[in-house]
Amino acid sequence: MFKFFKITCDEATTICDKSQYGEASVYERMQLSWHLLVCKICILYSKQNRKISDILKLKSDDCKKNNPCFSKKEKEDLKEQLNNFN
Amino acid sequence: MSQSNPPNILFPDKWVDNYADYLFNYAIARVNNSNIAKDLVQETFFAGLKSAKNFEGKSSERTWLVSILKRKIIDYYRKINSKKGQAEIRMNFYDSGDNEGNWIEERVPQSWNNEAEKNIENEELKNQLDKCIDSLPEKYAMVFKMKTIQQFETEDICKELNITPSNLWVMIHRARTQLRNCMEQNWFNK
C-alpha cells in the first residue's frame, strides 16, 4: 500500500516548498513524511528550507515597514506633465 | 425605490494628489520595483486623460483609474514574458533515465556551517538575499516575491497572472531551489 505514497525527490521538495506557506494538502503532507523517512537528502533540504523561510519572513516584515512612495518633487513633475498633455 | 446617484465626474487636476499614492501602492505590490511602479502610475494617468471622454460615470474615479492600472500591469507582465522567452528551462533534477526526479549530484544540499546561524539577523545577510532574489529569472522572481514577500493569497496571484495553482507552485519551487543554491554558495558555505 505504500506505493501510493511513493514520490520522487522533485515532487517531495515541491511539496516541502508548498508546506512552507501552509498550503500543502493532507495527502501531500503524508506523501512528504513518507518520503522523508527514506530520503536523508530531502530531510536536509526541508530543514534548510525552514531556515530560508525564517530569513524570508524577516525580509517580508522589513519590506512592510518601509514603503517607498512618490516624493513631493515627483508629484509636482507629474502634475506638470499631465497639464502639458491637456 | 432605487435612487440613481448622479454620475461620477473626473477631476484630472486632482488625480496626482488624490490617487498617486494609492495607485503606487497598488502597483508596487504587484511589480515589486518602485521605478516600474511609478512609470506604470504615470502611464495610467496619461491613459486616463486620453480616454477621459469615454468615462461613463458609472464607477468612482478611483475604481476607474485602478482598472486602467490593472491593464497596464498585465501589459507589463506580457512584455517581460515575451522578452525573456516563454521556454526558460531550468533543470533541478534529472528528468530522464533511471534517476528521473532525483537529485543531481552537484545540486544535492550540503550541510550549512553553524557559524551562519549566529549572523542570521545582520544586514549582510539581507543584502545577499536581495542579490540572490534579483538573480532569479524575472518570471519566477515575480511570483515568488508576490507569494513570499508580499504574502498574497495563492488564488489572487493565479487570477492576476492567469496561471493555475500547480503552475504557481512549480514556479515557486524552482525559485526557491535556485535561491537556496545561491544562498548556499554565497552565504552558508562561504
PDB file of C-alpha atoms in Angstrom:
ATOM      1  CA  MET A   1       0.000   0.000   0.000  1.00  0.00           C
ATOM      2  CA  PHE A   2       2.967   2.281   0.442  1.00  0.00           C
ATOM      3  CA  LYS A   3       3.351   2.708  -3.243  1.00  0.00           C
ATOM      4  CA  PHE A   4       0.585   5.313  -3.052  1.00  0.00           C
ATOM      5  CA  PHE A   5       2.921   7.465  -1.065  1.00  0.00           C
ATOM      6  CA  LYS A   6       5.962   6.913  -3.200  1.00  0.00           C
ATOM      7  CA  ILE A   7       7.190  10.130  -4.789  1.00  0.00           C
ATOM      8  CA  THR A   8      10.400  11.435  -6.312  1.00  0.00           C
ATOM      9  CA  CYS A   9      12.700  13.946  -4.661  1.00  0.00           C
ATOM     10  CA  ASP A  10      11.489  16.558  -7.100  1.00  0.00           C
ATOM     11  CA  GLU A  11       7.892  16.079  -6.016  1.00  0.00           C
ATOM     12  CA  ALA A  12       8.914  15.860  -2.381  1.00  0.00           C
ATOM     13  CA  THR A  13      10.736  19.188  -2.460  1.00  0.00           C
ATOM     14  CA  THR A  14       7.849  20.829  -4.297  1.00  0.00           C
ATOM     15  CA  ILE A  15       5.503  19.710  -1.529  1.00  0.00           C
ATOM     16  CA  CYS A  16       8.043  20.859   1.016  1.00  0.00           C
ATOM     17  CA  ASP A  17       8.036  24.341  -0.528  1.00  0.00           C
ATOM     18  CA  LYS A  18       4.279  24.346  -0.610  1.00  0.00           C
ATOM     19  CA  SER A  19       4.039  23.437   3.043  1.00  0.00           C
ATOM     20  CA  GLN A  20       6.277  26.402   3.879  1.00  0.00           C
ATOM     21  CA  TYR A  21       3.263  28.508   3.023  1.00  0.00           C
ATOM     22  CA  GLY A  22       0.941  26.185   4.897  1.00  0.00           C
ATOM     23  CA  GLU A  23      -0.833  25.175   1.730  1.00  0.00           C
ATOM     24  CA  ALA A  24       0.025  21.515   1.252  1.00  0.00           C
ATOM     25  CA  SER A  25      -2.917  19.128   1.434  1.00  0.00           C
ATOM     26  CA  VAL A  26      -3.140  16.349   3.997  1.00  0.00           C
ATOM     27  CA  TYR A  27      -2.404  13.742   1.344  1.00  0.00           C
ATOM     28  CA  GLU A  28       0.633  15.670   0.186  1.00  0.00           C
ATOM     29  CA  ARG A  29       1.911  16.002   3.729  1.00  0.00           C
ATOM     30  CA  MET A  30       1.578  12.249   4.160  1.00  0.00           C
ATOM     31  CA  GLN A  31       3.484  11.656   0.950  1.00  0.00           C
ATOM     32  CA  LEU A  32       6.169  14.036   2.106  1.00  0.00           C
ATOM     33  CA  SER A  33       6.612  12.490   5.538  1.00  0.00           C
ATOM     34  CA  TRP A  34       6.809   9.064   3.983  1.00  0.00           C
ATOM     35  CA  HIS A  35       9.473  10.311   1.629  1.00  0.00           C
ATOM     36  CA  LEU A  36      11.396  11.927   4.475  1.00  0.00           C
ATOM     37  CA  LEU A  37      11.587   8.560   6.211  1.00  0.00           C
ATOM     38  CA  VAL A  38      13.590   7.155   3.355  1.00  0.00           C
ATOM     39  CA  CYS A  39      15.497  10.124   1.970  1.00  0.00           C
ATOM     40  CA  LYS A  40      18.168  11.832   4.034  1.00  0.00           C
ATOM     41  CA  ILE A  41      18.926  14.462   1.449  1.00  0.00           C
ATOM     42  CA  CYS A  42      15.377  15.690   1.424  1.00  0.00           C
ATOM     43  CA  ILE A  43      15.387  15.866   5.221  1.00  0.00           C
ATOM     44  CA  LEU A  44      18.300  18.251   4.951  1.00  0.00           C
ATOM     45  CA  TYR A  45      16.516  20.170   2.237  1.00  0.00           C
ATOM     46  CA  SER A  46      13.411  20.631   4.314  1.00  0.00           C
ATOM     47  CA  LYS A  47      15.413  21.687   7.362  1.00  0.00           C
ATOM     48  CA  GLN A  48      17.213  24.310   5.332  1.00  0.00           C
ATOM     49  CA  ASN A  49      14.008  25.297   3.673  1.00  0.00           C
ATOM     50  CA  ARG A  50      12.593  26.186   7.041  1.00  0.00           C
ATOM     51  CA  LYS A  51      15.614  28.327   7.754  1.00  0.00           C
ATOM     52  CA  ILE A  52      15.229  30.131   4.446  1.00  0.00           C
ATOM     53  CA  SER A  53      11.588  30.723   5.255  1.00  0.00           C
ATOM     54  CA  ASP A  54      12.618  32.339   8.535  1.00  0.00           C
ATOM     55  CA  ILE A  55      15.025  34.646   6.746  1.00  0.00           C
ATOM     56  CA  LEU A  56      12.413  35.493   4.148  1.00  0.00           C
ATOM     57  CA  LYS A  57       9.951  36.249   6.920  1.00  0.00           C
ATOM     58  CA  LEU A  58      12.363  38.819   8.326  1.00  0.00           C
ATOM     59  CA  LYS A  59      12.731  40.311   4.896  1.00  0.00           C
ATOM     60  CA  SER A  60       8.996  40.419   4.394  1.00  0.00           C
ATOM     61  CA  ASP A  61       8.451  42.222   7.703  1.00  0.00           C
ATOM     62  CA  ASP A  62      11.195  44.613   6.729  1.00  0.00           C
ATOM     63  CA  CYS A  63       9.526  45.423   3.438  1.00  0.00           C
ATOM     64  CA  LYS A  64       6.222  46.185   5.052  1.00  0.00           C
ATOM     65  CA  LYS A  65       7.796  48.755   7.323  1.00  0.00           C
ATOM     66  CA  ASN A  66       9.343  50.951   4.678  1.00  0.00           C
ATOM     67  CA  ASN A  67       7.185  51.562   1.688  1.00  0.00           C
ATOM     68  CA  PRO A  68       8.760  53.996  -0.755  1.00  0.00           C
ATOM     69  CA  CYS A  69       6.303  56.409  -2.300  1.00  0.00           C
ATOM     70  CA  PHE A  70       6.187  59.319  -4.676  1.00  0.00           C
ATOM     71  CA  SER A  71       8.196  62.249  -3.388  1.00  0.00           C
ATOM     72  CA  LYS A  72       6.757  65.785  -3.423  1.00  0.00           C
ATOM     73  CA  LYS A  73       9.022  66.723  -6.285  1.00  0.00           C
ATOM     74  CA  GLU A  74       7.969  63.742  -8.375  1.00  0.00           C
ATOM     75  CA  LYS A  75       4.338  64.578  -7.812  1.00  0.00           C
ATOM     76  CA  GLU A  76       4.849  68.157  -8.955  1.00  0.00           C
ATOM     77  CA  ASP A  77       6.658  66.961 -12.067  1.00  0.00           C
ATOM     78  CA  LEU A  78       3.911  64.526 -12.808  1.00  0.00           C
ATOM     79  CA  LYS A  79       1.256  67.200 -12.417  1.00  0.00           C
ATOM     80  CA  GLU A  80       3.087  69.468 -14.804  1.00  0.00           C
ATOM     81  CA  GLN A  81       3.400  66.729 -17.391  1.00  0.00           C
ATOM     82  CA  LEU A  82      -0.295  65.998 -17.122  1.00  0.00           C
ATOM     83  CA  ASN A  83      -1.132  69.677 -17.525  1.00  0.00           C
ATOM     84  CA  ASN A  84       1.025  69.942 -20.606  1.00  0.00           C
ATOM     85  CA  PHE A  85      -0.708  66.953 -22.015  1.00  0.00           C
ATOM     86  CA  ASN A  86      -4.106  68.601 -21.825  1.00  0.00           C
TER      87      ASN A  86
ATOM     88  CA  MET B   1     -37.307  52.795  -4.779  1.00  0.00           C
ATOM     89  CA  SER B   2     -33.761  52.811  -6.046  1.00  0.00           C
ATOM     90  CA  GLN B   3     -32.426  56.263  -6.337  1.00  0.00           C
ATOM     91  CA  SER B   4     -29.835  56.647  -9.050  1.00  0.00           C
ATOM     92  CA  ASN B   5     -26.773  58.516  -7.949  1.00  0.00           C
ATOM     93  CA  PRO B   6     -25.592  61.378 -10.060  1.00  0.00           C
ATOM     94  CA  PRO B   7     -22.920  60.126 -12.452  1.00  0.00           C
ATOM     95  CA  ASN B   8     -19.364  60.443 -11.251  1.00  0.00           C
ATOM     96  CA  ILE B   9     -17.233  63.121 -12.811  1.00  0.00           C
ATOM     97  CA  LEU B  10     -13.498  63.166 -13.387  1.00  0.00           C
ATOM     98  CA  PHE B  11     -11.204  65.792 -11.925  1.00  0.00           C
ATOM     99  CA  PRO B  12      -7.893  65.160 -13.627  1.00  0.00           C
ATOM    100  CA  ASP B  13      -6.276  68.098 -11.826  1.00  0.00           C
ATOM    101  CA  LYS B  14      -6.700  66.346  -8.515  1.00  0.00           C
ATOM    102  CA  TRP B  15      -5.566  62.931  -9.659  1.00  0.00           C
ATOM    103  CA  VAL B  16      -1.967  63.191  -8.604  1.00  0.00           C
ATOM    104  CA  ASP B  17      -2.820  64.428  -5.134  1.00  0.00           C
ATOM    105  CA  ASN B  18      -5.665  62.056  -4.534  1.00  0.00           C
ATOM    106  CA  TYR B  19      -4.639  58.841  -6.153  1.00  0.00           C
ATOM    107  CA  ALA B  20      -0.911  58.786  -6.900  1.00  0.00           C
ATOM    108  CA  ASP B  21      -0.006  57.117  -3.612  1.00  0.00           C
ATOM    109  CA  TYR B  22      -2.908  54.737  -3.671  1.00  0.00           C
ATOM    110  CA  LEU B  23      -2.154  53.625  -7.210  1.00  0.00           C
ATOM    111  CA  PHE B  24       1.528  53.410  -6.429  1.00  0.00           C
ATOM    112  CA  ASN B  25       0.876  51.072  -3.522  1.00  0.00           C
ATOM    113  CA  TYR B  26      -1.361  49.003  -5.707  1.00  0.00           C
ATOM    114  CA  ALA B  27       1.306  48.762  -8.375  1.00  0.00           C
ATOM    115  CA  ILE B  28       4.306  48.184  -6.110  1.00  0.00           C
ATOM    116  CA  ALA B  29       2.628  45.190  -4.551  1.00  0.00           C
ATOM    117  CA  ARG B  30       2.414  43.663  -7.989  1.00  0.00           C
ATOM    118  CA  VAL B  31       5.587  44.631  -9.772  1.00  0.00           C
ATOM    119  CA  ASN B  32       7.922  44.975  -6.822  1.00  0.00           C
ATOM    120  CA  ASN B  33      10.096  47.675  -8.235  1.00  0.00           C
ATOM    121  CA  SER B  34       9.406  51.247  -7.274  1.00  0.00           C
ATOM    122  CA  ASN B  35      10.642  52.743 -10.545  1.00  0.00           C
ATOM    123  CA  ILE B  36       8.482  50.478 -12.629  1.00  0.00           C
ATOM    124  CA  ALA B  37       5.544  51.133 -10.326  1.00  0.00           C
ATOM    125  CA  LYS B  38       5.995  54.879 -10.750  1.00  0.00           C
ATOM    126  CA  ASP B  39       6.168  54.522 -14.515  1.00  0.00           C
ATOM    127  CA  LEU B  40       3.017  52.450 -14.507  1.00  0.00           C
ATOM    128  CA  VAL B  41       1.143  55.023 -12.438  1.00  0.00           C
ATOM    129  CA  GLN B  42       2.296  57.751 -14.785  1.00  0.00           C
ATOM    130  CA  GLU B  43       1.156  55.781 -17.807  1.00  0.00           C
ATOM    131  CA  THR B  44      -2.151  55.196 -16.079  1.00  0.00           C
ATOM    132  CA  PHE B  45      -2.731  58.918 -15.637  1.00  0.00           C
ATOM    133  CA  PHE B  46      -1.908  59.611 -19.267  1.00  0.00           C
ATOM    134  CA  ALA B  47      -4.123  56.805 -20.463  1.00  0.00           C
ATOM    135  CA  GLY B  48      -6.819  58.159 -18.185  1.00  0.00           C
ATOM    136  CA  LEU B  49      -6.579  61.605 -19.731  1.00  0.00           C
ATOM    137  CA  LYS B  50      -6.651  60.167 -23.202  1.00  0.00           C
ATOM    138  CA  SER B  51      -9.793  58.190 -22.613  1.00  0.00           C
ATOM    139  CA  ALA B  52     -11.458  60.602 -20.203  1.00  0.00           C
ATOM    140  CA  LYS B  53     -14.267  61.184 -22.665  1.00  0.00           C
ATOM    141  CA  ASN B  54     -15.161  57.503 -22.559  1.00  0.00           C
ATOM    142  CA  PHE B  55     -15.716  57.641 -18.828  1.00  0.00           C
ATOM    143  CA  GLU B  56     -19.392  56.973 -18.230  1.00  0.00           C
ATOM    144  CA  GLY B  57     -19.518  57.896 -14.585  1.00  0.00           C
ATOM    145  CA  LYS B  58     -20.835  54.522 -13.529  1.00  0.00           C
ATOM    146  CA  SER B  59     -17.929  53.836 -11.203  1.00  0.00           C
ATOM    147  CA  SER B  60     -15.929  56.113  -8.993  1.00  0.00           C
ATOM    148  CA  GLU B  61     -12.913  57.895 -10.327  1.00  0.00           C
ATOM    149  CA  ARG B  62     -10.593  55.704  -8.299  1.00  0.00           C
ATOM    150  CA  THR B  63     -12.082  52.415  -9.419  1.00  0.00           C
ATOM    151  CA  TRP B  64     -11.809  53.578 -12.973  1.00  0.00           C
ATOM    152  CA  LEU B  65      -8.150  54.506 -12.593  1.00  0.00           C
ATOM    153  CA  VAL B  66      -7.382  51.216 -10.875  1.00  0.00           C
ATOM    154  CA  SER B  67      -8.922  49.302 -13.734  1.00  0.00           C
ATOM    155  CA  ILE B  68      -6.640  51.154 -16.135  1.00  0.00           C
ATOM    156  CA  LEU B  69      -3.668  50.443 -13.915  1.00  0.00           C
ATOM    157  CA  LYS B  70      -4.554  46.749 -13.871  1.00  0.00           C
ATOM    158  CA  ARG B  71      -4.392  46.687 -17.653  1.00  0.00           C
ATOM    159  CA  LYS B  72      -1.037  48.429 -17.551  1.00  0.00           C
ATOM    160  CA  ILE B  73       0.318  45.889 -15.087  1.00  0.00           C
ATOM    161  CA  ILE B  74      -0.849  42.994 -17.206  1.00  0.00           C
ATOM    162  CA  ASP B  75       0.734  44.611 -20.259  1.00  0.00           C
ATOM    163  CA  TYR B  76       3.945  44.930 -18.327  1.00  0.00           C
ATOM    164  CA  TYR B  77       3.952  41.236 -17.470  1.00  0.00           C
ATOM    165  CA  ARG B  78       3.190  40.316 -21.058  1.00  0.00           C
ATOM    166  CA  LYS B  79       6.163  42.340 -22.142  1.00  0.00           C
ATOM    167  CA  ILE B  80       8.509  40.554 -19.768  1.00  0.00           C
ATOM    168  CA  ASN B  81       7.135  37.227 -20.783  1.00  0.00           C
ATOM    169  CA  SER B  82       7.772  37.753 -24.449  1.00  0.00           C
ATOM    170  CA  LYS B  83      11.130  39.333 -23.798  1.00  0.00           C
ATOM    171  CA  LYS B  84      12.525  36.669 -21.564  1.00  0.00           C
ATOM    172  CA  GLY B  85      11.319  33.859 -23.761  1.00  0.00           C
ATOM    173  CA  GLN B  86       8.489  31.567 -22.923  1.00  0.00           C
ATOM    174  CA  ALA B  87      10.505  28.426 -22.540  1.00  0.00           C
ATOM    175  CA  GLU B  88      13.015  29.201 -19.885  1.00  0.00           C
ATOM    176  CA  ILE B  89      14.184  25.766 -18.906  1.00  0.00           C
ATOM    177  CA  ARG B  90      15.872  25.359 -15.620  1.00  0.00           C
ATOM    178  CA  MET B  91      16.517  21.825 -14.561  1.00  0.00           C
ATOM    179  CA  ASN B  92      16.783  20.988 -10.933  1.00  0.00           C
ATOM    180  CA  PHE B  93      16.533  17.262 -11.157  1.00  0.00           C
ATOM    181  CA  TYR B  94      17.287  14.518 -13.613  1.00  0.00           C
ATOM    182  CA  ASP B  95      14.395  14.410 -15.962  1.00  0.00           C
ATOM    183  CA  SER B  96      15.103  11.217 -17.821  1.00  0.00           C
ATOM    184  CA  GLY B  97      16.732   7.877 -17.280  1.00  0.00           C
ATOM    185  CA  ASP B  98      16.980   5.889 -14.099  1.00  0.00           C
ATOM    186  CA  ASN B  99      17.408   8.866 -11.851  1.00  0.00           C
ATOM    187  CA  GLU B 100      14.326  10.681 -13.008  1.00  0.00           C
ATOM    188  CA  GLY B 101      13.054  13.087 -10.383  1.00  0.00           C
ATOM    189  CA  ASN B 102      16.012  12.532  -8.100  1.00  0.00           C
ATOM    190  CA  TRP B 103      18.816  14.844  -7.066  1.00  0.00           C
ATOM    191  CA  ILE B 104      21.534  15.788  -9.493  1.00  0.00           C
ATOM    192  CA  GLU B 105      24.741  15.210  -7.608  1.00  0.00           C
ATOM    193  CA  GLU B 106      26.080  18.723  -7.685  1.00  0.00           C
ATOM    194  CA  ARG B 107      22.788  20.156  -6.515  1.00  0.00           C
ATOM    195  CA  VAL B 108      22.355  17.971  -3.523  1.00  0.00           C
ATOM    196  CA  PRO B 109      22.021  20.221  -0.474  1.00  0.00           C
ATOM    197  CA  GLN B 110      25.210  20.489   1.567  1.00  0.00           C
ATOM    198  CA  SER B 111      25.107  20.969   5.298  1.00  0.00           C
ATOM    199  CA  TRP B 112      25.473  24.558   6.313  1.00  0.00           C
ATOM    200  CA  ASN B 113      28.085  25.841   8.707  1.00  0.00           C
ATOM    201  CA  ASN B 114      26.773  26.640  12.139  1.00  0.00           C
ATOM    202  CA  GLU B 115      28.580  29.951  12.064  1.00  0.00           C
ATOM    203  CA  ALA B 116      25.903  31.220   9.750  1.00  0.00           C
ATOM    204  CA  GLU B 117      23.239  30.818  12.350  1.00  0.00           C
ATOM    205  CA  LYS B 118      24.716  33.480  14.595  1.00  0.00           C
ATOM    206  CA  ASN B 119      24.670  36.028  11.851  1.00  0.00           C
ATOM    207  CA  ILE B 120      21.159  35.353  10.861  1.00  0.00           C
ATOM    208  CA  GLU B 121      19.886  38.816  11.556  1.00  0.00           C
ATOM    209  CA  ASN B 122      22.576  41.017  10.179  1.00  0.00           C
ATOM    210  CA  GLU B 123      22.436  43.368   7.261  1.00  0.00           C
ATOM    211  CA  GLU B 124      24.847  41.458   5.097  1.00  0.00           C
ATOM    212  CA  LEU B 125      22.532  38.523   5.025  1.00  0.00           C
ATOM    213  CA  LYS B 126      19.692  40.670   3.825  1.00  0.00           C
ATOM    214  CA  ASN B 127      21.852  42.149   1.101  1.00  0.00           C
ATOM    215  CA  GLN B 128      22.927  38.722  -0.039  1.00  0.00           C
ATOM    216  CA  LEU B 129      19.326  37.601  -0.031  1.00  0.00           C
ATOM    217  CA  ASP B 130      18.359  40.576  -2.165  1.00  0.00           C
ATOM    218  CA  LYS B 131      21.129  39.769  -4.590  1.00  0.00           C
ATOM    219  CA  CYS B 132      20.027  36.170  -4.803  1.00  0.00           C
ATOM    220  CA  ILE B 133      16.417  37.155  -5.351  1.00  0.00           C
ATOM    221  CA  ASP B 134      17.468  39.583  -8.063  1.00  0.00           C
ATOM    222  CA  SER B 135      19.397  36.854  -9.821  1.00  0.00           C
ATOM    223  CA  LEU B 136      16.276  34.736 -10.260  1.00  0.00           C
ATOM    224  CA  PRO B 137      14.670  34.787 -13.695  1.00  0.00           C
ATOM    225  CA  GLU B 138      12.162  37.626 -13.619  1.00  0.00           C
ATOM    226  CA  LYS B 139       9.191  35.378 -14.230  1.00  0.00           C
ATOM    227  CA  TYR B 140       9.880  33.222 -11.201  1.00  0.00           C
ATOM    228  CA  ALA B 141      11.044  36.129  -9.099  1.00  0.00           C
ATOM    229  CA  MET B 142       7.771  37.940  -9.599  1.00  0.00           C
ATOM    230  CA  VAL B 143       5.620  35.033  -8.476  1.00  0.00           C
ATOM    231  CA  PHE B 144       7.990  34.203  -5.677  1.00  0.00           C
ATOM    232  CA  LYS B 145       8.029  37.745  -4.316  1.00  0.00           C
ATOM    233  CA  MET B 146       4.298  38.134  -4.550  1.00  0.00           C
ATOM    234  CA  LYS B 147       3.815  34.960  -2.575  1.00  0.00           C
ATOM    235  CA  THR B 148       6.648  35.238  -0.091  1.00  0.00           C
ATOM    236  CA  ILE B 149       7.408  38.882   0.485  1.00  0.00           C
ATOM    237  CA  GLN B 150       4.025  40.423  -0.199  1.00  0.00           C
ATOM    238  CA  GLN B 151       2.225  37.359   1.091  1.00  0.00           C
ATOM    239  CA  PHE B 152      -0.629  37.356  -1.363  1.00  0.00           C
ATOM    240  CA  GLU B 153      -3.152  34.565  -1.440  1.00  0.00           C
ATOM    241  CA  THR B 154      -2.419  31.869  -3.994  1.00  0.00           C
ATOM    242  CA  GLU B 155      -5.794  32.432  -5.570  1.00  0.00           C
ATOM    243  CA  ASP B 156      -5.192  36.147  -6.065  1.00  0.00           C
ATOM    244  CA  ILE B 157      -1.855  35.604  -7.757  1.00  0.00           C
ATOM    245  CA  CYS B 158      -3.305  32.973 -10.043  1.00  0.00           C
ATOM    246  CA  LYS B 159      -6.106  35.288 -11.060  1.00  0.00           C
ATOM    247  CA  GLU B 160      -3.821  38.227 -11.572  1.00  0.00           C
ATOM    248  CA  LEU B 161      -1.304  36.351 -13.704  1.00  0.00           C
ATOM    249  CA  ASN B 162      -3.728  33.932 -15.241  1.00  0.00           C
ATOM    250  CA  ILE B 163      -1.906  30.759 -14.211  1.00  0.00           C
ATOM    251  CA  THR B 164      -3.007  27.578 -12.483  1.00  0.00           C
ATOM    252  CA  PRO B 165      -2.099  26.853  -8.856  1.00  0.00           C
ATOM    253  CA  SER B 166       0.083  23.906  -9.793  1.00  0.00           C
ATOM    254  CA  ASN B 167       1.864  26.145 -12.245  1.00  0.00           C
ATOM    255  CA  LEU B 168       2.419  28.619  -9.450  1.00  0.00           C
ATOM    256  CA  TRP B 169       3.857  26.010  -7.114  1.00  0.00           C
ATOM    257  CA  VAL B 170       6.250  24.775  -9.735  1.00  0.00           C
ATOM    258  CA  MET B 171       7.494  28.318 -10.277  1.00  0.00           C
ATOM    259  CA  ILE B 172       7.856  28.869  -6.554  1.00  0.00           C
ATOM    260  CA  HIS B 173       9.634  25.580  -6.191  1.00  0.00           C
ATOM    261  CA  ARG B 174      12.099  26.481  -8.923  1.00  0.00           C
ATOM    262  CA  ALA B 175      12.631  29.910  -7.477  1.00  0.00           C
ATOM    263  CA  ARG B 176      13.263  28.513  -4.021  1.00  0.00           C
ATOM    264  CA  THR B 177      15.595  25.808  -5.259  1.00  0.00           C
ATOM    265  CA  GLN B 178      17.621  28.358  -7.139  1.00  0.00           C
ATOM    266  CA  LEU B 179      17.530  30.725  -4.213  1.00  0.00           C
ATOM    267  CA  ARG B 180      18.780  28.116  -1.811  1.00  0.00           C
ATOM    268  CA  ASN B 181      21.615  27.182  -4.147  1.00  0.00           C
ATOM    269  CA  CYS B 182      22.562  30.814  -4.444  1.00  0.00           C
ATOM    270  CA  MET B 183      22.471  31.281  -0.677  1.00  0.00           C
ATOM    271  CA  GLU B 184      24.419  28.104  -0.151  1.00  0.00           C
ATOM    272  CA  GLN B 185      27.216  29.213  -2.426  1.00  0.00           C
ATOM    273  CA  ASN B 186      27.365  32.813  -1.312  1.00  0.00           C
ATOM    274  CA  TRP B 187      26.450  32.682   2.311  1.00  0.00           C
ATOM    275  CA  PHE B 188      26.233  29.474   4.214  1.00  0.00           C
ATOM    276  CA  ASN B 189      29.291  27.732   2.844  1.00  0.00           C
ATOM    277  CA  LYS B 190      31.401  30.725   2.043  1.00  0.00           C
TER     278      LYS B 190
END
